[in-house]
XYZ file of C-alpha atoms in Angstrom:
572
model
C 111.047 48.675 136.396
C 112.678 49.503 133.070
C 109.582 51.460 132.020
C 109.661 53.510 135.248
C 113.377 54.229 134.805
C 112.819 55.271 131.202
C 109.952 57.556 132.239
C 112.059 59.239 134.936
C 114.944 59.808 132.493
C 112.519 61.153 129.885
C 111.028 63.618 132.389
C 114.490 64.750 133.443
C 115.478 65.415 129.837
C 112.259 67.315 129.180
C 112.730 69.467 132.297
C 116.304 70.211 131.253
C 115.206 71.291 127.768
C 112.391 73.408 129.211
C 114.749 75.086 131.673
C 117.237 75.806 128.895
C 114.479 77.278 126.729
C 113.647 79.664 129.577
C 117.294 80.690 129.647
C 117.200 81.260 125.897
C 114.171 83.514 126.419
C 116.077 85.476 129.073
C 119.086 85.705 126.767
C 116.939 86.982 123.878
C 115.190 89.542 126.082
C 118.505 90.874 127.394
C 120.239 90.830 123.996
C 117.467 92.814 122.317
C 117.549 95.400 125.091
C 121.307 95.769 124.650
C 121.061 95.707 120.854
C 118.573 98.553 120.626
C 119.839 100.760 123.472
C 123.552 100.285 124.114
C 125.434 103.042 122.213
C 128.110 100.698 120.893
C 125.693 98.144 119.447
C 122.935 100.509 118.355
C 125.450 102.737 116.568
C 126.855 99.648 114.781
C 130.281 100.210 116.369
C 129.897 96.630 117.601
C 127.999 93.946 115.726
C 124.956 92.798 117.701
C 124.570 89.582 115.706
C 128.148 88.537 116.440
C 127.541 89.122 120.142
C 124.487 86.877 119.935
C 126.065 84.061 117.912
C 129.237 84.053 120.015
C 127.384 83.665 123.304
C 124.037 81.938 122.752
C 125.578 78.466 122.633
C 127.079 79.116 126.082
C 123.599 79.342 127.599
C 122.716 76.334 129.714
C 119.949 75.297 132.069
C 122.099 75.783 135.175
C 122.447 79.514 134.630
C 120.086 82.006 136.240
C 118.962 85.350 134.823
C 121.918 87.169 136.413
C 124.334 84.777 134.707
C 122.629 85.461 131.385
C 122.885 89.241 131.844
C 126.553 88.893 132.698
C 127.129 86.709 129.630
C 125.627 89.350 127.325
C 127.157 92.444 128.927
C 130.522 91.315 130.280
C 132.609 92.817 127.456
C 130.569 95.980 126.953
C 131.456 99.489 128.011
C 129.206 100.527 130.900
C 130.779 103.890 131.655
C 129.248 106.492 129.402
C 130.758 109.920 128.776
C 127.887 111.529 126.865
C 124.967 113.038 128.813
C 121.789 110.939 129.015
C 119.030 111.669 126.511
C 116.234 113.859 127.803
C 112.765 113.068 126.403
C 111.580 116.179 124.552
C 108.580 114.821 122.664
C 105.205 115.936 124.027
C 102.881 113.459 122.306
C 104.359 109.978 122.583
C 102.808 106.547 122.161
C 104.605 104.766 124.985
C 102.176 101.997 125.916
C 104.464 99.310 124.452
C 107.537 100.182 126.477
C 107.616 98.145 129.655
C 110.737 97.180 131.579
C 109.000 95.256 134.348
C 110.724 92.124 133.011
C 113.900 93.254 134.790
C 112.855 96.092 137.103
C 110.266 94.003 138.967
C 112.009 90.666 138.595
C 113.059 89.412 142.040
C 115.495 86.983 140.436
C 117.600 89.837 139.047
C 120.111 91.440 141.384
C 119.985 95.170 142.226
C 123.369 95.545 140.525
C 122.069 94.153 137.235
C 118.892 96.203 137.428
C 121.062 99.274 137.884
C 123.265 98.190 134.957
C 120.329 97.852 132.561
C 118.748 101.092 133.771
C 122.050 102.871 133.216
C 122.246 101.561 129.641
C 118.691 102.760 128.995
C 119.378 106.226 130.437
C 122.447 106.514 128.204
C 120.762 104.930 125.194
C 121.793 105.645 121.634
C 120.254 108.529 119.710
C 119.281 107.016 116.347
C 119.147 110.431 114.692
C 122.959 110.160 114.739
C 123.040 107.148 112.417
C 125.043 107.800 109.227
C 123.054 108.725 106.126
C 121.641 105.649 104.418
C 121.529 103.638 107.652
C 118.356 102.926 109.560
C 117.210 101.156 112.687
C 115.636 98.435 110.503
C 118.921 97.346 108.918
C 119.595 93.636 109.462
C 122.124 91.248 107.941
C 121.140 88.521 105.495
C 121.964 84.891 106.224
C 121.232 82.451 103.431
C 120.945 78.690 103.820
C 119.980 75.999 101.289
C 116.189 75.817 101.148
C 116.035 72.161 102.087
C 118.494 72.559 104.986
C 117.351 73.341 108.511
C 118.976 76.358 110.112
C 121.546 75.485 112.802
C 120.218 76.002 116.322
C 121.982 79.309 116.958
C 120.539 80.765 113.740
C 117.067 79.505 114.568
C 117.420 81.262 117.902
C 118.726 84.410 116.177
C 115.698 84.396 113.887
C 113.315 84.120 116.813
C 115.262 86.806 118.674
C 114.944 89.239 115.772
C 111.199 88.675 115.560
C 110.931 89.217 119.310
C 112.994 92.421 119.068
C 110.809 93.668 116.222
C 107.731 93.208 118.410
C 109.252 94.895 121.459
C 111.007 97.842 119.811
C 109.739 98.447 116.268
C 106.099 97.373 116.079
C 103.832 100.237 117.200
C 100.849 97.955 117.739
C 102.379 95.482 120.151
C 99.781 96.595 122.708
C 97.050 95.154 120.456
C 98.617 91.711 120.260
C 97.360 88.778 122.287
C 97.993 89.491 125.971
C 99.506 86.012 126.303
C 102.105 86.679 123.594
C 105.039 86.453 126.022
C 104.176 82.942 127.203
C 103.166 81.847 123.687
C 106.480 83.122 122.312
C 108.330 80.995 124.854
C 106.308 77.979 123.729
C 107.215 78.722 120.111
C 110.830 79.211 121.140
C 110.757 75.726 122.617
C 109.330 74.404 119.328
C 112.064 76.220 117.383
C 114.752 74.586 119.540
C 113.227 71.149 118.943
C 112.689 71.639 115.198
C 114.634 68.913 113.409
C 113.696 69.945 109.861
C 113.269 73.154 107.892
C 109.560 72.312 107.583
C 109.150 72.155 111.346
C 110.909 75.477 111.794
C 108.824 77.161 109.106
C 105.665 76.108 110.913
C 107.058 77.845 113.996
C 107.818 80.957 111.934
C 104.305 81.051 110.494
C 102.789 80.754 113.968
C 105.052 83.489 115.326
C 104.416 86.006 112.548
C 100.662 85.395 112.724
C 100.769 86.856 116.229
C 101.363 90.322 114.749
C 97.708 90.281 113.644
C 98.818 92.724 110.970
C 97.686 92.474 107.346
C 100.986 93.976 106.212
C 102.646 90.775 107.468
C 100.242 88.550 105.526
C 102.651 87.981 102.631
C 105.212 86.311 104.909
C 103.752 82.868 104.206
C 104.714 83.155 100.519
C 108.408 83.019 101.439
C 108.119 79.710 103.229
C 109.805 76.971 101.240
C 107.376 74.289 102.410
C 104.126 76.201 102.187
C 102.824 73.965 99.391
C 103.657 70.726 101.130
C 102.860 71.275 104.797
C 101.619 74.676 105.827
C 98.951 75.632 103.335
C 98.469 72.564 101.128
C 98.206 74.412 97.822
C 99.338 71.669 95.443
C 95.870 71.183 93.947
C 93.194 73.639 92.864
C 89.456 73.653 93.278
C 87.260 72.889 90.219
C 84.850 75.522 91.537
C 85.107 79.060 92.881
C 83.668 79.952 96.257
C 83.256 82.633 98.849
C 83.267 82.190 102.601
C 79.986 83.320 104.108
C 79.730 82.755 107.833
C 80.330 79.065 108.477
C 80.283 77.759 104.899
C 81.821 77.963 101.458
C 79.301 79.226 98.953
C 79.900 77.709 95.514
C 79.827 80.737 93.198
C 81.052 79.322 89.881
C 81.748 75.916 88.330
C 85.176 76.309 86.760
C 85.259 72.680 85.656
C 81.573 71.696 85.248
C 82.450 68.107 84.367
C 84.307 67.455 87.631
C 81.628 69.237 89.662
C 78.853 67.279 87.953
C 80.443 63.972 88.966
C 80.349 65.195 92.570
C 76.741 66.411 92.156
C 77.923 69.925 93.037
C 76.221 72.979 91.578
C 76.332 76.744 91.865
C 74.689 77.977 95.071
C 75.542 74.891 97.128
C 76.942 75.432 100.615
C 79.940 73.411 101.805
C 80.050 73.156 105.593
C 82.738 70.496 106.061
C 85.829 69.338 104.201
C 87.205 65.900 105.056
C 85.092 65.841 108.190
C 86.378 69.200 109.428
C 83.998 72.123 109.814
C 84.737 75.188 107.697
C 84.622 77.340 110.835
C 87.367 75.181 112.409
C 89.489 75.418 109.267
C 89.226 79.212 109.257
C 90.340 79.294 112.884
C 93.322 77.035 112.137
C 94.390 79.177 109.175
C 94.227 82.246 111.406
C 96.997 80.709 113.517
C 99.289 80.555 110.478
C 98.449 83.775 108.641
C 98.890 87.328 109.831
C 95.785 89.428 109.203
C 94.429 92.384 111.136
C 90.844 91.224 111.537
C 88.480 88.328 110.865
C 86.885 90.045 107.869
C 90.287 90.253 106.190
C 91.001 86.608 107.028
C 87.780 85.494 105.341
C 88.610 87.721 102.369
C 92.053 86.210 101.746
C 90.802 82.666 102.328
C 88.053 83.350 99.766
C 90.565 84.551 97.171
C 90.660 81.652 94.730
C 94.198 82.110 93.432
C 95.670 82.137 96.968
C 94.271 78.594 97.382
C 94.672 78.660 101.161
C 91.473 77.088 102.438
C 92.211 73.354 102.115
C 93.006 71.344 105.250
C 95.313 68.807 103.590
C 97.322 68.162 100.458
C 95.319 65.256 99.028
C 94.003 65.403 95.432
C 90.540 64.247 96.545
C 88.290 65.928 99.087
C 85.185 64.715 100.879
C 82.653 67.529 101.137
C 79.562 67.922 103.284
C 77.148 69.868 101.101
C 73.869 71.645 101.761
C 71.940 71.994 98.519
C 68.559 73.586 99.089
C 66.834 71.380 101.670
C 69.163 68.442 100.963
C 72.324 67.538 102.839
C 74.789 65.031 101.400
C 78.394 63.924 101.402
C 80.389 63.711 98.194
C 83.916 63.162 96.941
C 85.418 65.600 94.481
C 88.669 65.611 92.532
C 90.821 68.727 92.676
C 92.700 69.973 89.641
C 96.295 68.854 89.266
C 98.535 71.728 88.087
C 100.362 69.302 85.776
C 97.139 68.999 83.746
C 97.817 71.821 81.297
C 94.323 71.869 79.805
C 92.694 72.234 83.215
C 95.225 74.820 84.345
C 94.501 76.829 81.202
C 90.788 76.827 82.080
C 91.576 78.004 85.616
C 93.964 80.688 84.383
C 91.385 82.052 81.953
C 88.736 82.068 84.674
C 90.966 83.990 87.118
C 91.946 86.527 84.447
C 88.317 87.110 83.465
C 87.217 87.415 87.085
C 89.942 89.913 87.935
C 89.259 91.827 84.736
C 85.625 92.296 85.759
C 86.699 93.658 89.144
C 89.268 95.926 87.525
C 86.806 97.273 84.998
C 83.773 97.699 87.242
C 82.278 101.117 86.738
C 79.383 103.215 87.928
C 78.012 104.936 84.850
C 75.443 107.628 85.479
C 75.212 111.121 84.051
C 74.711 112.574 87.544
C 77.734 110.828 89.099
C 81.465 111.507 88.931
C 83.074 108.130 89.560
C 86.723 107.771 90.576
C 88.353 104.380 91.121
C 91.427 104.471 93.334
C 93.328 101.827 91.345
C 92.550 103.435 87.985
C 93.645 107.083 88.104
C 97.000 106.941 86.317
C 95.264 107.253 82.961
C 94.509 110.894 83.811
C 98.206 111.601 83.209
C 98.492 109.791 79.887
C 99.793 111.978 77.067
C 99.755 115.054 79.303
C 102.843 117.268 79.568
C 104.010 117.981 83.118
C 103.317 121.699 82.803
C 99.732 120.992 81.739
C 98.854 118.354 84.322
C 97.500 120.834 86.883
C 95.119 122.332 84.341
C 94.000 118.859 83.197
C 93.257 117.691 86.740
C 91.476 120.944 87.637
C 89.292 120.452 84.582
C 88.397 116.872 85.609
C 87.558 117.904 89.159
C 85.639 120.979 88.043
C 83.480 118.749 85.883
C 82.955 116.460 88.901
C 81.894 119.426 91.018
C 78.855 119.967 88.781
C 77.558 116.417 89.317
C 74.931 115.525 91.877
C 77.263 112.978 93.488
C 80.946 112.063 93.560
C 81.919 108.450 94.251
C 85.408 107.443 95.350
C 85.716 103.677 94.973
C 88.531 102.736 97.362
C 88.109 98.962 97.000
C 91.644 98.395 95.759
C 95.163 99.799 96.054
C 95.863 103.322 94.735
C 97.809 103.394 91.484
C 98.627 107.094 91.937
C 98.779 108.656 95.385
C 98.934 112.164 93.973
C 95.339 112.022 92.778
C 93.773 112.301 96.245
C 96.702 113.538 98.314
C 97.435 116.456 95.987
C 94.748 117.143 93.396
C 91.514 116.322 95.242
C 92.931 118.167 98.249
C 94.039 121.083 96.061
C 90.623 121.567 94.484
C 88.126 120.756 97.254
C 89.817 120.988 100.649
C 90.354 123.892 103.002
C 94.053 124.511 103.597
C 93.939 122.640 106.908
C 93.381 118.928 106.366
C 94.407 117.389 109.658
C 92.763 114.027 109.150
C 95.024 111.748 111.194
C 97.639 111.364 113.892
C 100.780 109.678 112.603
C 103.145 108.141 115.159
C 106.609 107.275 113.902
C 109.487 105.547 115.740
C 110.875 107.837 118.413
C 114.544 107.707 117.462
C 115.617 109.104 120.814
C 113.696 106.460 122.747
C 113.170 103.365 120.646
C 110.156 101.301 121.574
C 108.051 104.442 121.815
C 106.517 106.368 118.912
C 106.276 110.136 118.573
C 103.716 112.254 116.751
C 104.941 113.417 113.369
C 104.694 117.131 112.575
C 101.169 117.775 111.192
C 102.633 119.869 108.365
C 103.260 116.574 106.524
C 99.538 115.782 106.555
C 98.880 117.680 103.344
C 100.927 119.407 100.638
C 101.804 123.080 100.723
C 100.125 124.819 97.801
C 100.779 128.499 97.166
C 97.681 130.668 96.709
C 95.414 127.674 97.257
C 91.719 128.208 96.622
C 88.789 126.081 97.769
C 85.781 124.923 95.774
C 83.032 123.803 98.185
C 81.018 120.881 96.872
C 77.241 120.917 97.622
C 76.481 117.415 96.294
C 76.733 114.018 97.934
C 80.043 112.208 98.335
C 80.316 108.446 98.759
C 83.433 106.480 99.744
C 83.229 102.756 98.964
C 85.390 100.345 100.983
C 85.919 96.633 101.655
C 88.712 94.351 102.988
C 90.748 95.154 99.855
C 90.853 98.765 101.061
C 94.295 98.439 102.544
C 97.189 100.596 103.706
C 97.413 103.615 101.381
C 93.799 103.112 100.331
C 92.733 103.347 103.972
C 94.937 106.402 104.375
C 93.442 108.276 101.435
C 89.930 107.251 102.484
C 90.554 108.982 105.810
C 91.697 112.069 103.928
C 88.519 112.064 101.830
C 86.417 111.758 104.979
C 88.052 114.954 106.236
C 87.895 116.856 102.933
C 84.203 115.983 102.612
C 82.903 115.955 106.216
C 79.361 115.066 105.089
C 80.538 112.136 102.983
C 79.088 108.667 103.521
C 81.507 105.737 103.781
C 79.846 102.506 102.689
C 81.012 98.887 102.641
C 82.730 96.265 104.788
C 85.471 96.438 107.388
C 88.765 97.476 105.791
C 92.123 95.726 106.014
C 93.131 97.387 109.294
C 96.779 97.943 108.371
C 97.181 101.644 107.678
C 100.684 103.123 107.561
C 104.103 102.545 106.043
C 105.556 99.063 105.662
C 108.834 98.225 107.414
C 110.953 95.309 106.191
C 113.323 93.259 108.357
C 115.733 90.605 107.061
C 115.629 87.329 108.970
C 118.149 84.456 108.794
C 117.236 81.919 106.132
C 116.565 84.603 103.518
C 113.164 85.555 104.939
C 111.779 89.078 104.901
C 109.392 90.146 107.648
C 107.083 93.005 106.665
C 104.857 94.821 109.139
C 103.125 98.135 109.843
C 105.849 100.477 111.047
C 103.883 103.422 112.377
C 100.664 104.132 114.218
C 97.786 105.795 112.397
C 94.867 107.191 114.378
C 92.056 109.613 113.758
C 92.650 113.049 115.373
C 90.454 112.014 118.326
C 92.769 108.988 118.869
C 90.338 106.481 117.380
C 92.400 103.464 116.363
C 92.606 102.244 112.762
C 94.977 99.281 113.174
C 92.962 96.046 113.147
C 89.666 97.981 113.242
C 90.001 99.661 109.847
C 88.582 103.069 108.977
C 85.257 104.483 110.092
C 82.251 103.260 108.131
C 78.861 104.971 108.150
C 76.918 102.152 106.537
C 78.069 98.553 106.866
C 76.987 96.411 103.931
C 76.389 92.694 104.391
C 75.955 90.440 101.378
C 73.620 87.457 101.475
C 74.371 84.256 99.590
C 71.862 85.258 96.935
C 73.416 88.734 96.554
C 76.761 87.083 95.816
C 75.276 84.562 93.389
C 73.452 87.338 91.553
C 76.692 89.300 91.202
C 75.195 92.366 92.858
C 77.239 95.390 93.901
C 75.274 96.612 96.920
C 77.514 99.645 97.330
C 76.698 100.811 93.796
C 73.016 100.121 94.406
C 73.071 102.209 97.596
C 74.604 105.152 95.712
C 72.100 104.956 92.855
C 69.203 104.720 95.286
C 70.337 107.917 96.999
C 70.091 109.845 93.725
C 66.332 109.331 93.650
C 65.920 111.771 96.512
C 68.076 114.453 94.881
C-alpha cells in the first residue's frame, strides 16, 4: 500500500512540474512577443529583463494562457498614439513569422488575441533606436562558474535563446520541425537542473538546434565541457580522420603507445568502448551546432578540438580493422600533465597546420591565390601605390592558362576579392547574391538589402576579360566570408569550375547575443541566397565537381583538387 501511495504522489508531483513547465513556455512565448514588439520595451523605455524576472516566479501550474498574458501585460500601455507601421518592403523573407500560437489558440480569449494583435500593429520601429544601440543588445549576468544559475535566470537564458530563434535568426524555417516541442522538453530539463553541469548540457542541446556552423564555438564557453560534455581531458596518441563509419588512423603521434596497442597507420577504428563510431557522431551532433553533416565530420576529425571521445577515461577499448584482421585492443591516451608527451603533440599539431598553411600549387601556367594568404601583397607598399601593385599582380595572372582561387580557409584580407579581383576582371554589375537583413520595421522578417552594396563603386572602371580556365577550390573549412567571396568569384568568372567538398553552410554576418551566466551566443544573422533564391545556409555554395577522398588518398597525403587542376592543363 505504501508503494502505491508513493507512486500516486510521485505522479502528481511530476504532472504538476510538467504543467508548470507548459506555463513557463507560454510565459516565454508571450514575453518575447512583448519584448520585441511593444514600443515601450523594444525602445528600451522599459527594461524587458526586469519585467521577466519580476513576474516569472509568479507563474504556477494553476494558471491558464490568459492568466499568463495578463501577468506579462497588466502594467503595459496598450493605447498607442502613433500610427501603425505600414510594411513598405517589397522583397521580404517572412516564412519565419507565424502568430498561430495565439491567433489560432482556442485557449486564448478574443480579448487577449486582440490585445496582442494591437501590440503587433503598433510595433516599435527599430530604425528609431539611438545611435550605438541595436536590437541585439542584451545585458550581462555573471555568476560563479561552479554555481548553478537560480531558476529565474535559467528561465531567462532559455527565453533569450527562444527569442533569438523566433525574431533574430533568419533560418528558423530550416530548423527541425519539432523544435517547439523539443524546446519545451529542454525547458523542463532546465527547470530540473540541480547543477551548473546539468544546465550546461541543456544549453548545448538547445544551441545545437540552430544547425548553424556560426554557433559551433558556443561549446567552448561551457565551464564543464572537459568533464562532462565533450570529455577532452586526454589526447589521442594518434591522429585520425573520420571516413564514413570509421576513424582512419593517419599518423602515429606517439609510436610507442600505439605499438603497445598493436595500432598502425591505415587501421580503421569502428568502435570505441563498445560504441560504434557512427553512433558517437550522431550523439555529438546533438551537442554541437553545425550546418551540415560534412562540417560535423570535419570538426570531429580536427585533432586539436579533441571532441570525438565518448567518455573521460584515460584508457580506451578500440575495435580495429587492420587489413583483413579485426581485433579489440586497449590504448592509453596522453595525459596533458605529461609535459614530454604534450610537447610531442604540440609539435605535431604545429607542423600539420604549417603544411596546410603553406600548401601551394606551383606551375608556370597557373596563377595561384590562397584566400588566407593575401595580406602579403600589401607588405611594404604605400597606400597610394597599392592599386598599381594589385593591378600588376592580376595582369600577370591574366596571362596564365589558369587561375586558381584556393578558398579552403578563412580570408585574411577581404579587399583582395571584393575590391581588386572585382576591379580588374568583373563587369560593373556583379549581382551574385541576395542578402536579407533584419527588417527593422517588422522584426522576425528579413528584407532584401539594396543591391548597390553587392560590389564597390569604382570610377571609370574597366574590365579585362579572362580567356583561361578558373578554378575555385572549397571544402568544409570554406566558411562564412570564404563562402561569400567564392560566390562572388563564381559570378565574376561564369565559366569557372568549383571543385571540392560541401562547404560550411553558414554564409553571412555573425550576430552575438549575451546570455545570463556570461555566455555569448553567436549565430548567422542574415540570409544569403543566390540570385535565383537557391539557399546557401546548411547546403553551402554550389559545387561543380564534388571530390571524395578514399582512405588511401588520405594516407598518401594527396590533394585531389590540385590534381584535378593540373590534369585540366593537359588539354590546354
